[in-house]
C-alpha cells in the first residue's frame, strides 16, 4: 500500500467495520460476541495503520505528508484532501491506541433496555472513522463535515448507551456542539468568500487559505466563528457545562473517547485553524482567551473538588486540563505550544486511564458516588494501583507523561505571559487536592460503602465504627511483631467477622462484588500505564514529531519559532 | 563552582546508583506475591550495593583534581530553546548525600527486615523504600534544577505512599495527603524558580544557571532565592509549611527514621546549599532563610516540649534541628559546611533515635504515649544505651556529634558580629536549652522512673537484625561530629563546591561559646529533672495547664491557622462554586434553552423538544450565516 493511502484506509477501515458490525446477522448472543471481536480486530488494524503512517512520516520533511486529494465539489473548490503534520499524526496515534483499549474495556458492558451491544460497537467504529477524518482533513470544508458528522455517533453512544440521564446529556451535548458548529459554518463560508475575493477563485484548501492576508476586521469575525466552535468543543469555561453531564452519563468507553480525543478537536482547531488563518485576530484576542484558560484551570479544579460523582469529577479535571492546553497554545511560544500538543496526547492517555479505572470501580460497586466507596485498596490492590497511577498522571507527577507536557506549557508560557502562568501554576496544588481527596475517600480507610454491603443504611452508623476499631487492630498487629499470638491475617479475619456481625446479610455480597482486576482489565490498563511511564521518562521522540508543525504555526502568528528564552550566553541573558 | 569534567571510570557508572534501587522497586512492586519470601532481601541488597558503589565512586572522584565529574545520560526534553538533558553531577556535595542516603538507608533497610517481619505488606514496604532511595539519589545527583525537581516530587510520592502505608487507618491516609499537598505548595515555589531561570537565562542546568547568575538583576535574584526557599520550606517542614511533618509519623517508624528525619526532609538544606551561587548574590533572600531557620528552630523546640507521643517529640525535634541547618546555610559561606556537617551528624543520631523509638514501640505493642512507658532502661538495655548515646549527641553533650556541629552553627551566627548575629546566636543557644529539656523529658518518661505500662505488656529487647543497625548508628552519633569537624573536615571536602573555607574571625571565643551552650543545655537537663524526673507522671496529660503549655501542645496553632485561612474558606468557595456552576452557568444555559424550546424538562424528554430546538438552531444558524456573509462582503 502506498503511504499516501494510509490515511484513506484509516478512515475507510473503521467505517466499513462499522457497517459490517451493524449488519451482522444471527442470534443476539452470538452476534454481540462476534461484533466485539470484529470491532477489536478493526480497531487493531487502524492502530497498525497509524503506526505505519508514523513510520512513513519524516519529521524533517514537508509540513503535510501522506497527502492525497480528490476533487469533491469542484463548483465550490471543495476537495477530499487528506494529509497530516506532526500534530495531527500524534492525534491519530492516540486514536489508534485508545479505540482498541476502549473496545476491550467495554467487553462486558450491557446495553440498557432492548438495545444491542452490536450497535454500540458499530457506533464506536464509525466514531473512530470520523475522528480520523477530522484530524486528517486538509480541506477546511471537509474538516467541517467531519467535525459535524462525528457528533452523530457520539450522540447515539451517549443517548442510547449511557446512564440514567443519558437523554438529557445527549441532547445537551448535541445542542452545544450544533450551535458551535453552525457558527463555524458561517465562518467557513465567510472564509470561502474572502478567498474568492482575494485569490479570484474560492478555495477551502488549508495551504491556500493560509497564504491569504485577511483584513483585520474580517479576521476578528472569522476568528470568533471558529473560536466559539472550538471553545465549546474543548470546553473552555464558560462554555463547559455540557461536558460534566456528557462525561458522567456517557458509557465509560464513550467518555474516554469524548474527553480523550473528540474534545481535542477544539484545541487542535485553535492551533490548526485559528492561529495560522487569523494571526492578527489571534494576537488581539489572546489575552481574553488566556484569561478564560486560566480561569478555567482554577475554576474547574475547584469544582472538581466539590463533586460527589466520580465521573463528573473526572470531567471537571478535564476542563481544568483543557485550560492548560489553551494556555500553551495562546502563549505563542514554541515550547508552550509543543507542550500543549503533547498535553493533548498525554491527557488522552492519563484521563483515559482514569475514566477506565473509575468505570471498573463503578462496574463493581454499581454507584458513581464517591461516598459509596472506601477502603477499596485492601480488597482490590491492583485496581487501587492502576487508579493511583492514573491519578498521579492527572496531577502531573514527574515520571508520568503529563509532567512533561504541563511543565512545557508552563515554562514556555512564563517568558511571554508571566502573570497568567503564575496563576495557572497554582492549579498544580489544586490538582493534587482533587485527585488525592478522591483517592483517599475511595481507596484508603477501612472498607466502607458497597464493600460492606449494598444496603448498609441501617447499620450505617454502627458498622463503620466497628470497622474502624477492627482496622485499627490490623496495623497494630502488623507493626508489632511482639504480639505474635495475633497474626495479622487473623486480625484481618477478625475485621471481616466484626463486619459480618454488624451487617448480617449484605457484606458477603459486597466483598464478592469488589474483586480485583481480571486479566481482561489488566490488558486494558497495562498498555496505558506503560505509555504513561515511557512518555514520562523519554518523551523526546514524540516532541521531535510535534515541534516542526508547531514552529511553523508559531511563525504564522509572528512568534519566534526557535523559542522564547534568551541565549544561554551569560552576558546576553538579562533584560 | 568548579567545572565538572566529563566522567570517566567509576563515576561514569553513577547512574547505577539510581538504577539499582529503582530496579529493586520495580521488581518488588510488579512481581506480586511470589516475591514475598525474598523481596525484603532484594530490597536491602540493592541499597547496600548502591552504598558500596557510592563509596567506590567517592574514592575515585576524591582522586580527581577538580573532585567532580559530569555524567551525560540522554536528552530529556528539548524543544524550541529549551534543552533539558538528563545528566548527573558527581561532586563533593552530592557524594556526601549519596553516602548518607545509601549508608543510613542500608542500615534502616536491614532494621526494617525485623521491624516489618510480621507485616503482610512487607514486600510492598521495601518496594516503596527502594523507590524512595532511587528518587532521593536522583534529587541530589541531578545536574539541573529539572532533574532535581523530578527527584524532589519523586521523594514526595514515596513519602506519600509510605506515610499511608497502613492506609486502613484514616489518620495515616489523611496525614499522607496532607504531606503531599503541603509539599506541593512548596513545589510551586521551586517550579516558578525554574520558570524564572529559563525566562531569564534560557537554561535550567546548574552549570548554566550558576555560570551566568551574576548577570541577573538584583530583584530577579531575590525572587529566585525566595521561590527556592518556599520549595525548601515545603520539603523540610519549615515555617510556614511545618505542620505536615509531625503528622507524617503515622508512617511505619523506619520511614520516620529514613525519610522524615535523616534524608528527605533535609533536601531543603541541600537545595539552598546547592543554590549557593544564587544566595551569595542576594542578602535579602538569605536573610529570609535565616529568619525561617531561627523561627522554625524555636517552633519545633517549643512544640517538642509539650507532646507525649514519643515519635511526635522526635518529629518536632527534627523540625527544630533542620531549623538550625537553615540558619547555618542562611549565613552564607561561613555556614554552608557547618550546616551540612550538622545535617550529616543529625542523620546519624536522629535516625538512631527513631530506630530506638521503633524498638521501644516494638517492645510495648505499638504504644507511643510516653506516659505509658517508664522504667524501660532495664527491659531493653541495648535500645536504652544506643538511644541514650543518640540523646547525648543531640543535646550537645561535650565531644559527641551534636556538640561539634551545633556549636559550629552557633559560633558562625555569633561571628557575624552584628546585632543580628547576637540575636540569631541567642536564639540558637536558647533552642539548645529547650532541646536538652524536651529530650531529657523524653528519656526520663521512657526509660526512667516507675513502670506505667499495663500487666499484659511484656517489654523485651528487639532481635539483632534491629539492634545491630541501632548500634552502628550510635557509633556514628558519637564519632561523626569529631570526624567531620576535626579529622577529615567537611569544609575541606566541600571546597570545590563552596570555595576555600574562610578562616573564621571569632567575635566571641569559641571556648566561651561552647561553655555557654553546654551550660544552657545542662540547665535544660536540670529543668527536665525538676519538672518531670522527680515527680509522679500522671497517665493522662493534665487538662488544666497554662496558655503557654496549651499553645505548645497545639504546636502554636499552625493547624488552626491553616484550617481557618485555607481549608475552610476553600471548602466554602468550592461549595459556592458548585452551586454557581449548577444554578448559575448551567442554569443560564438551560434557561435560555427553555426560553427557546419550551421547558427544560421537555428538553430532557428528547425527541419532540429536540427537533423543535434543532429547527430553531438551524434558523439561528442561518441568520448568523447571512450576517457573517454580509459582514464579510461589506468588509
Short mmCIF file of C-alpha atoms in Angstrom, two decimals, chain A residues 60-306:
data_model
loop_
_atom_site.label_atom_id
_atom_site.label_comp_id
_atom_site.label_asym_id
_atom_site.label_seq_id
_atom_site.Cartn_x
_atom_site.Cartn_y
_atom_site.Cartn_z
CA UNK A 60 12.28 16.85 8.93
CA UNK A 61 10.25 16.78 5.73
CA UNK A 62 7.32 18.79 4.42
CA UNK A 63 4.73 20.15 6.80
CA UNK A 64 1.97 17.94 5.39
CA UNK A 65 2.79 14.41 4.43
CA UNK A 66 0.94 11.26 3.37
CA UNK A 67 -1.23 13.61 1.36
CA UNK A 68 -3.92 12.64 -1.08
CA UNK A 69 -6.56 14.78 -2.73
CA UNK A 70 -9.63 14.15 -4.83
CA UNK A 71 -11.82 16.93 -6.11
CA UNK A 72 -15.17 16.62 -4.39
CA UNK A 73 -17.42 19.62 -5.08
CA UNK A 74 -15.49 21.41 -7.83
CA UNK A 75 -18.03 24.25 -8.06
CA UNK A 76 -17.04 25.41 -4.59
CA UNK A 77 -13.42 24.34 -4.70
CA UNK A 78 -14.00 21.60 -2.16
CA UNK A 79 -11.76 18.58 -2.31
CA UNK A 80 -11.45 15.43 -0.29
CA UNK A 81 -7.93 16.31 0.75
CA UNK A 82 -6.10 14.41 3.45
CA UNK A 83 -2.68 14.85 4.96
CA UNK A 84 -1.02 15.05 8.35
CA UNK A 85 1.51 17.22 10.05
CA UNK A 86 3.19 16.12 13.26
CA UNK A 87 0.34 17.48 15.36
CA UNK A 88 -2.35 15.54 13.51
CA UNK A 89 -0.14 12.48 13.37
CA UNK A 90 0.22 12.17 17.12
CA UNK A 91 -3.52 12.55 17.49
CA UNK A 92 -4.02 9.70 15.01
CA UNK A 93 -1.64 7.58 17.06
CA UNK A 94 -3.65 8.43 20.15
CA UNK A 95 -6.86 7.36 18.41
CA UNK A 96 -5.17 4.18 17.26
CA UNK A 97 -4.19 3.29 20.81
CA UNK A 98 -7.36 4.33 22.59
CA UNK A 99 -10.02 2.69 20.46
CA UNK A 100 -8.86 -0.94 20.90
CA UNK A 101 -8.42 -0.25 24.60
CA UNK A 102 -11.94 1.13 24.77
CA UNK A 103 -13.35 -1.84 22.87
CA UNK A 104 -11.67 -4.20 25.28
CA UNK A 105 -12.85 -2.15 28.24
CA UNK A 106 -16.45 -2.29 27.01
CA UNK A 107 -16.29 -6.07 26.52
CA UNK A 108 -18.63 -6.95 29.37
CA UNK A 109 -20.83 -3.86 29.19
CA UNK A 110 -24.50 -4.42 28.73
CA UNK A 111 -26.77 -2.14 26.81
CA UNK A 112 -29.76 -0.61 28.58
CA UNK A 113 -33.23 -1.77 27.53
CA UNK A 114 -33.74 -3.55 24.25
CA UNK A 115 -30.61 -2.24 22.65
CA UNK A 116 -27.83 -4.43 21.39
CA UNK A 117 -24.14 -4.06 22.10
CA UNK A 118 -23.58 -4.76 18.41
CA UNK A 119 -24.90 -1.30 17.69
CA UNK A 120 -22.66 0.15 20.37
CA UNK A 121 -19.55 -1.21 18.74
CA UNK A 122 -20.75 -0.13 15.31
CA UNK A 123 -21.16 3.46 16.55
CA UNK A 124 -17.76 3.25 18.19
CA UNK A 125 -16.09 2.27 14.93
CA UNK A 126 -17.95 4.92 12.99
CA UNK A 127 -16.80 7.45 15.56
CA UNK A 128 -13.23 6.30 15.05
CA UNK A 129 -13.57 6.83 11.33
CA UNK A 130 -14.94 10.35 11.79
CA UNK A 131 -12.27 11.26 14.34
CA UNK A 132 -9.51 10.19 11.99
CA UNK A 133 -11.14 12.25 9.28
CA UNK A 134 -11.34 15.40 11.34
CA UNK A 135 -7.64 15.31 12.16
CA UNK A 136 -6.52 14.21 8.71
CA UNK A 137 -8.54 16.70 6.67
CA UNK A 138 -6.53 19.45 5.00
CA UNK A 139 -9.58 20.99 3.37
CA UNK A 140 -11.49 23.30 5.67
CA UNK A 141 -14.87 22.23 4.34
CA UNK A 142 -14.00 18.57 4.71
CA UNK A 143 -12.87 19.32 8.24
CA UNK A 144 -16.21 20.93 8.91
CA UNK A 145 -18.06 17.93 7.55
CA UNK A 146 -16.18 15.53 9.79
CA UNK A 147 -16.50 17.96 12.68
CA UNK A 148 -20.27 17.80 12.45
CA UNK A 149 -20.52 14.17 11.41
CA UNK A 150 -18.63 12.95 14.43
CA UNK A 151 -21.41 14.30 16.61
CA UNK A 152 -23.80 11.66 15.34
CA UNK A 153 -22.09 8.51 16.62
CA UNK A 154 -21.24 10.24 19.90
CA UNK A 155 -24.83 11.40 20.28
CA UNK A 156 -26.03 7.83 19.99
CA UNK A 157 -23.29 6.45 22.20
CA UNK A 158 -24.36 8.80 24.97
CA UNK A 159 -28.09 8.85 24.29
CA UNK A 160 -28.59 5.11 23.80
CA UNK A 161 -25.96 3.50 25.95
CA UNK A 162 -25.39 5.98 28.78
CA UNK A 163 -26.51 6.36 32.37
CA UNK A 164 -29.91 7.27 33.79
CA UNK A 165 -29.90 10.86 32.49
CA UNK A 166 -28.44 9.91 29.13
CA UNK A 167 -31.17 11.57 27.07
CA UNK A 168 -30.73 14.91 28.75
CA UNK A 169 -26.95 14.68 28.46
CA UNK A 170 -27.01 13.62 24.82
CA UNK A 171 -29.33 16.40 23.77
CA UNK A 172 -27.32 18.94 25.70
CA UNK A 173 -24.13 17.68 24.06
CA UNK A 174 -25.74 17.83 20.64
CA UNK A 175 -27.18 21.30 21.06
CA UNK A 176 -23.99 22.84 22.36
CA UNK A 177 -21.98 21.27 19.56
CA UNK A 178 -24.56 22.22 16.98
CA UNK A 179 -24.61 25.85 17.98
CA UNK A 180 -20.83 25.93 17.82
CA UNK A 181 -20.85 24.07 14.53
CA UNK A 182 -23.30 26.44 12.90
CA UNK A 183 -21.32 29.47 13.97
CA UNK A 184 -18.28 27.81 12.50
CA UNK A 185 -20.14 27.04 9.30
CA UNK A 186 -20.81 30.72 8.94
CA UNK A 187 -17.12 31.40 9.38
CA UNK A 188 -16.17 28.63 6.94
CA UNK A 189 -18.42 30.18 4.32
CA UNK A 190 -17.00 33.56 5.14
CA UNK A 191 -13.53 32.20 4.62
CA UNK A 192 -14.59 30.95 1.20
CA UNK A 193 -15.93 34.36 0.28
CA UNK A 194 -12.72 36.00 1.38
CA UNK A 195 -10.61 33.52 -0.57
CA UNK A 196 -12.61 34.04 -3.74
CA UNK A 197 -12.25 37.79 -3.50
CA UNK A 198 -8.52 37.73 -2.84
CA UNK A 199 -7.46 34.72 -4.94
CA UNK A 200 -10.00 35.19 -7.67
CA UNK A 201 -11.24 31.67 -7.11
CA UNK A 202 -12.79 30.34 -3.92
CA UNK A 203 -11.00 27.54 -2.13
CA UNK A 204 -11.12 25.57 1.09
CA UNK A 205 -7.59 24.20 0.84
CA UNK A 206 -5.75 24.91 4.07
CA UNK A 207 -2.43 25.76 2.46
CA UNK A 208 -4.00 28.24 0.06
CA UNK A 209 -6.07 29.88 2.78
CA UNK A 210 -3.03 30.21 4.98
CA UNK A 211 -1.30 32.39 2.42
CA UNK A 212 -4.10 34.98 2.21
CA UNK A 213 -3.79 38.26 4.02
CA UNK A 214 -7.23 38.87 5.54
CA UNK A 215 -8.46 42.29 6.57
CA UNK A 216 -8.09 42.62 10.37
CA UNK A 217 -11.77 43.37 10.98
CA UNK A 218 -12.88 40.36 8.98
CA UNK A 219 -10.24 38.26 10.68
CA UNK A 220 -11.78 39.05 14.02
CA UNK A 221 -15.22 37.90 12.95
CA UNK A 222 -13.96 34.73 11.31
CA UNK A 223 -11.69 34.02 14.27
CA UNK A 224 -14.64 34.27 16.62
CA UNK A 225 -16.69 31.95 14.45
CA UNK A 226 -14.06 29.24 14.65
CA UNK A 227 -13.14 30.06 18.21
CA UNK A 228 -16.64 29.64 19.61
CA UNK A 229 -16.99 26.24 18.00
CA UNK A 230 -13.64 25.11 19.32
CA UNK A 231 -14.13 26.64 22.77
CA UNK A 232 -17.34 24.69 23.11
CA UNK A 233 -15.71 21.50 21.89
CA UNK A 234 -12.61 21.67 24.07
CA UNK A 235 -14.75 23.25 26.60
CA UNK A 236 -13.32 26.42 27.99
CA UNK A 237 -15.20 27.99 30.88
CA UNK A 238 -17.96 29.28 30.47
CA UNK A 239 -18.84 27.01 27.53
CA UNK A 240 -18.23 23.92 29.61
CA UNK A 241 -21.43 22.87 31.31
CA UNK A 242 -22.32 20.21 28.78
CA UNK A 243 -19.18 18.22 29.49
CA UNK A 244 -19.80 17.12 33.09
CA UNK A 245 -23.23 15.85 32.05
CA UNK A 246 -21.93 14.08 28.98
CA UNK A 247 -18.88 12.73 30.75
CA UNK A 248 -20.98 11.45 33.61
CA UNK A 249 -23.79 9.92 31.56
CA UNK A 250 -21.76 8.52 28.67
CA UNK A 251 -20.79 4.86 28.86
CA UNK A 252 -17.19 4.66 30.01
CA UNK A 253 -15.86 3.83 26.56
CA UNK A 254 -17.70 6.79 25.11
CA UNK A 255 -16.47 9.08 27.88
CA UNK A 256 -12.86 8.06 27.23
CA UNK A 257 -13.13 8.90 23.55
CA UNK A 258 -15.13 12.03 24.28
CA UNK A 259 -12.61 13.73 26.56
CA UNK A 260 -9.62 11.79 25.28
CA UNK A 261 -9.95 12.55 21.59
CA UNK A 262 -13.13 14.26 20.50
CA UNK A 263 -12.73 17.32 22.70
CA UNK A 264 -9.16 17.71 21.47
CA UNK A 265 -10.58 18.68 18.13
CA UNK A 266 -11.23 22.01 19.79
CA UNK A 267 -7.66 22.63 20.90
CA UNK A 268 -6.42 21.12 17.65
CA UNK A 269 -8.63 23.59 15.83
CA UNK A 270 -7.13 26.53 17.73
CA UNK A 271 -3.69 25.52 16.53
CA UNK A 272 -4.56 24.37 13.04
CA UNK A 273 -7.11 26.99 12.04
CA UNK A 274 -7.36 29.96 14.41
CA UNK A 275 -3.68 30.79 14.71
CA UNK A 276 -2.44 30.32 11.13
CA UNK A 277 -5.51 31.64 9.31
CA UNK A 278 -6.23 34.61 11.58
CA UNK A 279 -2.88 35.55 13.09
CA UNK A 280 -3.74 39.18 13.79
CA UNK A 281 -7.04 38.32 15.40
CA UNK A 282 -5.35 35.57 17.40
CA UNK A 283 -2.90 38.07 18.77
CA UNK A 284 -5.65 40.55 19.56
CA UNK A 285 -7.83 38.03 21.32
CA UNK A 286 -5.00 36.15 23.02
CA UNK A 287 -5.29 37.97 26.39
CA UNK A 288 -9.00 37.18 26.53
CA UNK A 289 -8.50 33.56 25.62
CA UNK A 290 -5.71 33.27 28.16
CA UNK A 291 -7.94 34.77 30.81
CA UNK A 292 -10.61 32.17 30.01
CA UNK A 293 -8.00 29.43 30.02
CA UNK A 294 -6.52 30.34 33.39
CA UNK A 295 -9.92 31.00 34.93
CA UNK A 296 -10.94 27.59 33.67
CA UNK A 297 -7.90 25.88 35.17
CA UNK A 298 -8.71 27.18 38.63
CA UNK A 299 -12.49 27.24 38.42
CA UNK A 300 -12.83 23.70 37.11
CA UNK A 301 -10.26 22.39 39.58
CA UNK A 302 -12.21 23.87 42.47
CA UNK A 303 -15.40 22.40 41.05
CA UNK A 304 -13.77 19.02 40.65
CA UNK A 305 -13.02 19.08 44.36
CA UNK A 306 -16.67 19.69 45.15
#
